[in-house]
Amino acid sequence: MKLPELDNPQRYEGLYVFDFEGQVGVGYTAREIEILLESEKYRDGKVYKIHRAYPNGRLEIKGLSNKVFQVESGMFFHGRDQQQTRKDYQQLLELAQAGEFPCRAKLHLAQNKSPEGTRYVVALIYPAEYDEEVAAWLAEKEYQGGEQASGGASEVAEYYRDYSKIDSFQLWGVLDGTARDANDILANVGRAVVR
């Protein structure tokens, strides 16, 4: 795969390359990749994430399964005390509203349907392609909610099955705000550099 030369390559870190069976486009957001994969014509395209870009134009990319863009992932912060878990929920909400959360996400405060185990959880559920960005954001904000933490795509199904929502908030992320609409994306297929 031959990639085009990029002006200021570092600004492409965290963005994606889409391979349209031999022709590539560089600079897509995750939401734009979702739009391409939802279209019948491009659903079999190959996707690569740009992990690192160097001033000389060299890119470190990693291939991703298209299924990643169809799955939810999550981080779950479990606790036994409802008041403390509510404080953890409020703290995460305030951090997300003030600190440019990376992507759209559902933030829930929930209670376990079963009397066994931890009773309450702060659930942060988001598109799986943002796992690295969400983990980095939580570390940067030094969020330490819950007595125990868990995460991943498999945990999401268990959460939906085992917990009842008490409170919720829809977060919108900074990376979502840069996505173009579907008509613009599909009209510009064929451009080697899309932003």
PDB file of C-alpha atoms in Angstrom:
ATOM      1  CA  MET A   1       0.000   0.000   0.000  1.00  0.00           C
ATOM      2  CA  LYS A   2       1.442   3.342  -1.051  1.00  0.00           C
ATOM      3  CA  LEU A   3       0.507   6.300   1.112  1.00  0.00           C
ATOM      4  CA  PRO A   4       0.518   9.890  -0.163  1.00  0.00           C
ATOM      5  CA  GLU A   5       2.983  12.495   1.101  1.00  0.00           C
ATOM      6  CA  LEU A   6       1.487  14.516   3.918  1.00  0.00           C
ATOM      7  CA  ASP A   7       2.067  18.116   4.928  1.00  0.00           C
ATOM      8  CA  ASN A   8       2.495  18.221   8.712  1.00  0.00           C
ATOM      9  CA  PRO A   9       2.150  14.433   9.220  1.00  0.00           C
ATOM     10  CA  GLN A  10       1.838  14.684  13.031  1.00  0.00           C
ATOM     11  CA  ARG A  11      -1.673  16.127  12.709  1.00  0.00           C
ATOM     12  CA  TYR A  12      -2.800  12.740  11.319  1.00  0.00           C
ATOM     13  CA  GLU A  13      -1.968  10.789  14.495  1.00  0.00           C
ATOM     14  CA  GLY A  14      -5.115   9.087  15.757  1.00  0.00           C
ATOM     15  CA  LEU A  15      -6.847   9.337  12.380  1.00  0.00           C
ATOM     16  CA  TYR A  16      -7.423   6.515   9.911  1.00  0.00           C
ATOM     17  CA  VAL A  17      -6.409   5.270   6.488  1.00  0.00           C
ATOM     18  CA  PHE A  18      -9.086   3.583   4.373  1.00  0.00           C
ATOM     19  CA  ASP A  19      -8.001   1.218   1.600  1.00  0.00           C
ATOM     20  CA  PHE A  20     -10.590   1.184  -1.203  1.00  0.00           C
ATOM     21  CA  GLU A  21      -9.088  -1.995  -2.698  1.00  0.00           C
ATOM     22  CA  GLY A  22      -5.859  -0.469  -3.933  1.00  0.00           C
ATOM     23  CA  GLN A  23      -6.598   3.239  -3.645  1.00  0.00           C
ATOM     24  CA  VAL A  24      -6.188   4.823  -0.213  1.00  0.00           C
ATOM     25  CA  GLY A  25      -7.591   7.824   1.584  1.00  0.00           C
ATOM     26  CA  VAL A  26      -5.713   9.265   4.577  1.00  0.00           C
ATOM     27  CA  GLY A  27      -7.180  11.383   7.365  1.00  0.00           C
ATOM     28  CA  TYR A  28     -10.583   9.893   8.175  1.00  0.00           C
ATOM     29  CA  THR A  29     -12.086  10.127  11.666  1.00  0.00           C
ATOM     30  CA  ALA A  30     -13.557   7.029  13.312  1.00  0.00           C
ATOM     31  CA  ARG A  31     -17.090   8.289  12.636  1.00  0.00           C
ATOM     32  CA  GLU A  32     -16.225   8.772   8.951  1.00  0.00           C
ATOM     33  CA  ILE A  33     -14.869   5.225   8.797  1.00  0.00           C
ATOM     34  CA  GLU A  34     -18.173   3.998  10.277  1.00  0.00           C
ATOM     35  CA  ILE A  35     -20.031   5.819   7.501  1.00  0.00           C
ATOM     36  CA  LEU A  36     -17.849   4.234   4.802  1.00  0.00           C
ATOM     37  CA  LEU A  37     -18.276   0.754   6.288  1.00  0.00           C
ATOM     38  CA  GLU A  38     -22.055   1.225   6.510  1.00  0.00           C
ATOM     39  CA  SER A  39     -22.221   1.853   2.761  1.00  0.00           C
ATOM     40  CA  GLU A  40     -22.693  -1.266   0.678  1.00  0.00           C
ATOM     41  CA  LYS A  41     -20.037  -0.223  -1.824  1.00  0.00           C
ATOM     42  CA  TYR A  42     -17.223   0.200   0.745  1.00  0.00           C
ATOM     43  CA  ARG A  43     -18.167  -2.243   3.514  1.00  0.00           C
ATOM     44  CA  ASP A  44     -15.249  -4.541   2.629  1.00  0.00           C
ATOM     45  CA  GLY A  45     -12.586  -1.819   2.648  1.00  0.00           C
ATOM     46  CA  LYS A  46      -9.548  -2.205   4.872  1.00  0.00           C
ATOM     47  CA  VAL A  47      -9.009   0.135   7.799  1.00  0.00           C
ATOM     48  CA  TYR A  48      -5.745   1.221   9.431  1.00  0.00           C
ATOM     49  CA  LYS A  49      -5.224   3.517  12.391  1.00  0.00           C
ATOM     50  CA  ILE A  50      -2.338   5.985  12.377  1.00  0.00           C
ATOM     51  CA  HIS A  51      -0.606   5.512  15.733  1.00  0.00           C
ATOM     52  CA  ARG A  52       2.436   7.669  15.183  1.00  0.00           C
ATOM     53  CA  ALA A  53       3.572  10.088  12.510  1.00  0.00           C
ATOM     54  CA  TYR A  54       7.098  11.405  12.103  1.00  0.00           C
ATOM     55  CA  PRO A  55       8.272  14.734  10.648  1.00  0.00           C
ATOM     56  CA  ASN A  56       9.882  12.891   7.718  1.00  0.00           C
ATOM     57  CA  GLY A  57       6.414  11.612   6.708  1.00  0.00           C
ATOM     58  CA  ARG A  58       6.802   8.042   7.961  1.00  0.00           C
ATOM     59  CA  LEU A  59       3.636   6.666   9.552  1.00  0.00           C
ATOM     60  CA  GLU A  60       3.155   3.814  12.008  1.00  0.00           C
ATOM     61  CA  ILE A  61      -0.195   2.246  11.179  1.00  0.00           C
ATOM     62  CA  LYS A  62      -2.080  -0.729  12.531  1.00  0.00           C
ATOM     63  CA  GLY A  63      -4.727  -2.726  10.681  1.00  0.00           C
ATOM     64  CA  LEU A  64      -8.117  -3.000  12.370  1.00  0.00           C
ATOM     65  CA  SER A  65     -10.963  -5.423  11.956  1.00  0.00           C
ATOM     66  CA  ASN A  66     -14.026  -3.756  10.466  1.00  0.00           C
ATOM     67  CA  LYS A  67     -16.041  -5.354  13.274  1.00  0.00           C
ATOM     68  CA  VAL A  68     -14.434  -2.947  15.763  1.00  0.00           C
ATOM     69  CA  PHE A  69     -16.574  -0.211  14.221  1.00  0.00           C
ATOM     70  CA  GLN A  70     -19.791  -2.121  14.950  1.00  0.00           C
ATOM     71  CA  VAL A  71     -19.174  -2.900  18.635  1.00  0.00           C
ATOM     72  CA  GLU A  72     -19.605  -0.979  21.876  1.00  0.00           C
ATOM     73  CA  SER A  73     -16.940  -1.094  24.540  1.00  0.00           C
ATOM     74  CA  GLY A  74     -16.980   0.257  28.048  1.00  0.00           C
ATOM     75  CA  MET A  75     -15.309   1.061  31.321  1.00  0.00           C
ATOM     76  CA  PHE A  76     -17.134   0.108  34.508  1.00  0.00           C
ATOM     77  CA  PHE A  77     -16.397   1.428  37.995  1.00  0.00           C
ATOM     78  CA  HIS A  78     -18.052  -0.779  40.626  1.00  0.00           C
ATOM     79  CA  GLY A  79     -18.915   0.133  44.220  1.00  0.00           C
ATOM     80  CA  ARG A  80     -20.984  -1.081  47.160  1.00  0.00           C
ATOM     81  CA  ASP A  81     -22.082   2.327  48.469  1.00  0.00           C
ATOM     82  CA  GLN A  82     -24.730   4.178  46.439  1.00  0.00           C
ATOM     83  CA  GLN A  83     -23.751   7.659  47.695  1.00  0.00           C
ATOM     84  CA  GLN A  84     -20.066   7.146  46.871  1.00  0.00           C
ATOM     85  CA  THR A  85     -20.884   5.675  43.462  1.00  0.00           C
ATOM     86  CA  ARG A  86     -23.153   8.674  42.742  1.00  0.00           C
ATOM     87  CA  LYS A  87     -20.225  10.985  43.656  1.00  0.00           C
ATOM     88  CA  ASP A  88     -17.991   8.998  41.279  1.00  0.00           C
ATOM     89  CA  TYR A  89     -20.644   9.362  38.548  1.00  0.00           C
ATOM     90  CA  GLN A  90     -20.903  13.124  39.128  1.00  0.00           C
ATOM     91  CA  GLN A  91     -17.116  13.531  39.127  1.00  0.00           C
ATOM     92  CA  LEU A  92     -16.762  11.676  35.810  1.00  0.00           C
ATOM     93  CA  LEU A  93     -19.603  13.720  34.308  1.00  0.00           C
ATOM     94  CA  GLU A  94     -17.946  16.986  35.368  1.00  0.00           C
ATOM     95  CA  LEU A  95     -14.557  15.872  34.025  1.00  0.00           C
ATOM     96  CA  ALA A  96     -16.113  14.873  30.690  1.00  0.00           C
ATOM     97  CA  GLN A  97     -18.002  18.145  30.317  1.00  0.00           C
ATOM     98  CA  ALA A  98     -14.951  20.252  31.184  1.00  0.00           C
ATOM     99  CA  GLY A  99     -12.174  18.224  29.617  1.00  0.00           C
ATOM    100  CA  GLU A 100     -12.971  17.496  25.974  1.00  0.00           C
ATOM    101  CA  PHE A 101     -14.021  13.862  26.188  1.00  0.00           C
ATOM    102  CA  PRO A 102     -12.740  12.091  23.034  1.00  0.00           C
ATOM    103  CA  CYS A 103     -15.952  10.550  21.640  1.00  0.00           C
ATOM    104  CA  ARG A 104     -19.677  10.164  22.036  1.00  0.00           C
ATOM    105  CA  ALA A 105     -20.500   7.968  25.010  1.00  0.00           C
ATOM    106  CA  LYS A 106     -23.265   6.968  27.369  1.00  0.00           C
ATOM    107  CA  LEU A 107     -22.541   7.646  31.020  1.00  0.00           C
ATOM    108  CA  HIS A 108     -24.776   5.661  33.392  1.00  0.00           C
ATOM    109  CA  LEU A 109     -25.181   5.262  37.100  1.00  0.00           C
ATOM    110  CA  ALA A 110     -26.749   1.831  37.591  1.00  0.00           C
ATOM    111  CA  GLN A 111     -27.710  -0.742  40.187  1.00  0.00           C
ATOM    112  CA  ASN A 112     -27.116  -4.478  39.960  1.00  0.00           C
ATOM    113  CA  LYS A 113     -30.356  -6.479  39.617  1.00  0.00           C
ATOM    114  CA  SER A 114     -28.835  -9.255  41.746  1.00  0.00           C
ATOM    115  CA  PRO A 115     -28.174  -8.785  45.489  1.00  0.00           C
ATOM    116  CA  GLU A 116     -24.785 -10.519  45.142  1.00  0.00           C
ATOM    117  CA  GLY A 117     -21.518  -8.735  44.338  1.00  0.00           C
ATOM    118  CA  THR A 118     -21.072  -5.004  43.943  1.00  0.00           C
ATOM    119  CA  ARG A 119     -24.413  -3.258  43.911  1.00  0.00           C
ATOM    120  CA  TYR A 120     -23.664  -0.074  41.939  1.00  0.00           C
ATOM    121  CA  VAL A 121     -21.660   0.905  38.899  1.00  0.00           C
ATOM    122  CA  VAL A 122     -20.631   3.950  36.922  1.00  0.00           C
ATOM    123  CA  ALA A 123     -20.754   2.756  33.315  1.00  0.00           C
ATOM    124  CA  LEU A 124     -19.044   4.573  30.459  1.00  0.00           C
ATOM    125  CA  ILE A 125     -20.102   2.990  27.134  1.00  0.00           C
ATOM    126  CA  TYR A 126     -18.648   4.152  23.799  1.00  0.00           C
ATOM    127  CA  PRO A 127     -17.759   2.886  20.293  1.00  0.00           C
ATOM    128  CA  ALA A 128     -15.011   0.249  20.586  1.00  0.00           C
ATOM    129  CA  GLU A 129     -12.720   2.014  18.139  1.00  0.00           C
ATOM    130  CA  TYR A 130     -12.080   4.648  20.838  1.00  0.00           C
ATOM    131  CA  ASP A 131     -10.729   2.231  23.500  1.00  0.00           C
ATOM    132  CA  GLU A 132      -7.227   3.718  23.452  1.00  0.00           C
ATOM    133  CA  GLU A 133      -8.415   7.327  23.465  1.00  0.00           C
ATOM    134  CA  VAL A 134     -10.833   6.768  26.362  1.00  0.00           C
ATOM    135  CA  ALA A 135      -8.203   4.919  28.418  1.00  0.00           C
ATOM    136  CA  ALA A 136      -5.676   7.716  27.798  1.00  0.00           C
ATOM    137  CA  TRP A 137      -8.253  10.379  28.700  1.00  0.00           C
ATOM    138  CA  LEU A 138      -9.165   8.623  31.982  1.00  0.00           C
ATOM    139  CA  ALA A 139      -5.474   8.297  32.879  1.00  0.00           C
ATOM    140  CA  GLU A 140      -4.784  11.938  32.021  1.00  0.00           C
ATOM    141  CA  LYS A 141      -7.703  13.058  34.208  1.00  0.00           C
ATOM    142  CA  GLU A 142      -6.527  10.682  36.977  1.00  0.00           C
ATOM    143  CA  TYR A 143     -10.071   9.389  37.431  1.00  0.00           C
ATOM    144  CA  GLN A 144     -10.156   6.746  40.167  1.00  0.00           C
ATOM    145  CA  GLY A 145     -13.847   5.967  40.612  1.00  0.00           C
ATOM    146  CA  GLY A 146     -15.152   2.783  42.131  1.00  0.00           C
ATOM    147  CA  GLU A 147     -13.704   0.148  44.402  1.00  0.00           C
ATOM    148  CA  GLN A 148     -13.043  -2.064  41.385  1.00  0.00           C
ATOM    149  CA  ALA A 149     -12.818  -1.324  37.654  1.00  0.00           C
ATOM    150  CA  SER A 150     -13.442  -3.520  34.623  1.00  0.00           C
ATOM    151  CA  GLY A 151     -13.757  -2.902  30.933  1.00  0.00           C
ATOM    152  CA  GLY A 152     -14.045  -4.164  27.404  1.00  0.00           C
ATOM    153  CA  ALA A 153     -16.630  -5.102  24.812  1.00  0.00           C
ATOM    154  CA  SER A 154     -17.660  -8.336  26.535  1.00  0.00           C
ATOM    155  CA  GLU A 155     -18.448  -6.415  29.734  1.00  0.00           C
ATOM    156  CA  VAL A 156     -21.025  -4.273  27.903  1.00  0.00           C
ATOM    157  CA  ALA A 157     -23.399  -7.178  27.256  1.00  0.00           C
ATOM    158  CA  GLU A 158     -23.118  -8.261  30.899  1.00  0.00           C
ATOM    159  CA  TYR A 159     -23.839  -4.721  32.030  1.00  0.00           C
ATOM    160  CA  TYR A 160     -27.004  -4.461  29.902  1.00  0.00           C
ATOM    161  CA  ARG A 161     -28.146  -7.832  31.224  1.00  0.00           C
ATOM    162  CA  ASP A 162     -27.315  -7.396  34.932  1.00  0.00           C
ATOM    163  CA  TYR A 163     -27.866  -3.701  35.748  1.00  0.00           C
ATOM    164  CA  SER A 164     -30.771  -1.246  35.888  1.00  0.00           C
ATOM    165  CA  LYS A 165     -30.039   2.392  35.051  1.00  0.00           C
ATOM    166  CA  ILE A 166     -30.595   4.958  37.839  1.00  0.00           C
ATOM    167  CA  ASP A 167     -29.263   8.039  36.009  1.00  0.00           C
ATOM    168  CA  SER A 168     -27.690   8.737  32.622  1.00  0.00           C
ATOM    169  CA  PHE A 169     -26.098  11.414  30.464  1.00  0.00           C
ATOM    170  CA  GLN A 170     -25.164  11.468  26.764  1.00  0.00           C
ATOM    171  CA  LEU A 171     -21.622  12.733  26.179  1.00  0.00           C
ATOM    172  CA  TRP A 172     -20.467  14.179  22.852  1.00  0.00           C
ATOM    173  CA  GLY A 173     -16.792  14.037  22.054  1.00  0.00           C
ATOM    174  CA  VAL A 174     -14.369  16.349  20.343  1.00  0.00           C
ATOM    175  CA  LEU A 175     -13.406  13.722  17.762  1.00  0.00           C
ATOM    176  CA  ASP A 176     -17.058  13.293  16.719  1.00  0.00           C
ATOM    177  CA  GLY A 177     -17.376  17.020  16.081  1.00  0.00           C
ATOM    178  CA  THR A 178     -14.742  16.925  13.353  1.00  0.00           C
ATOM    179  CA  ALA A 179     -16.548  14.289  11.263  1.00  0.00           C
ATOM    180  CA  ARG A 180     -18.018  15.346   7.955  1.00  0.00           C
ATOM    181  CA  ASP A 181     -21.512  14.299   6.915  1.00  0.00           C
ATOM    182  CA  ALA A 182     -22.132  11.136   4.875  1.00  0.00           C
ATOM    183  CA  ASN A 183     -22.820  12.978   1.592  1.00  0.00           C
ATOM    184  CA  ASP A 184     -19.511  14.869   1.808  1.00  0.00           C
ATOM    185  CA  ILE A 185     -17.564  11.707   2.681  1.00  0.00           C
ATOM    186  CA  LEU A 186     -19.023   9.643  -0.151  1.00  0.00           C
ATOM    187  CA  ALA A 187     -18.714  12.501  -2.672  1.00  0.00           C
ATOM    188  CA  ASN A 188     -14.979  12.810  -1.941  1.00  0.00           C
ATOM    189  CA  VAL A 189     -14.022   9.134  -2.193  1.00  0.00           C
ATOM    190  CA  GLY A 190     -10.913   8.976  -4.352  1.00  0.00           C
ATOM    191  CA  ARG A 191      -9.042  11.827  -2.683  1.00  0.00           C
ATOM    192  CA  ALA A 192      -5.733  10.585  -1.291  1.00  0.00           C
ATOM    193  CA  VAL A 193      -5.757  13.077   1.600  1.00  0.00           C
ATOM    194  CA  VAL A 194      -9.185  13.883   2.995  1.00  0.00           C
ATOM    195  CA  ARG A 195      -8.318  16.620   5.508  1.00  0.00           C
TER     196      ARG A 195
END
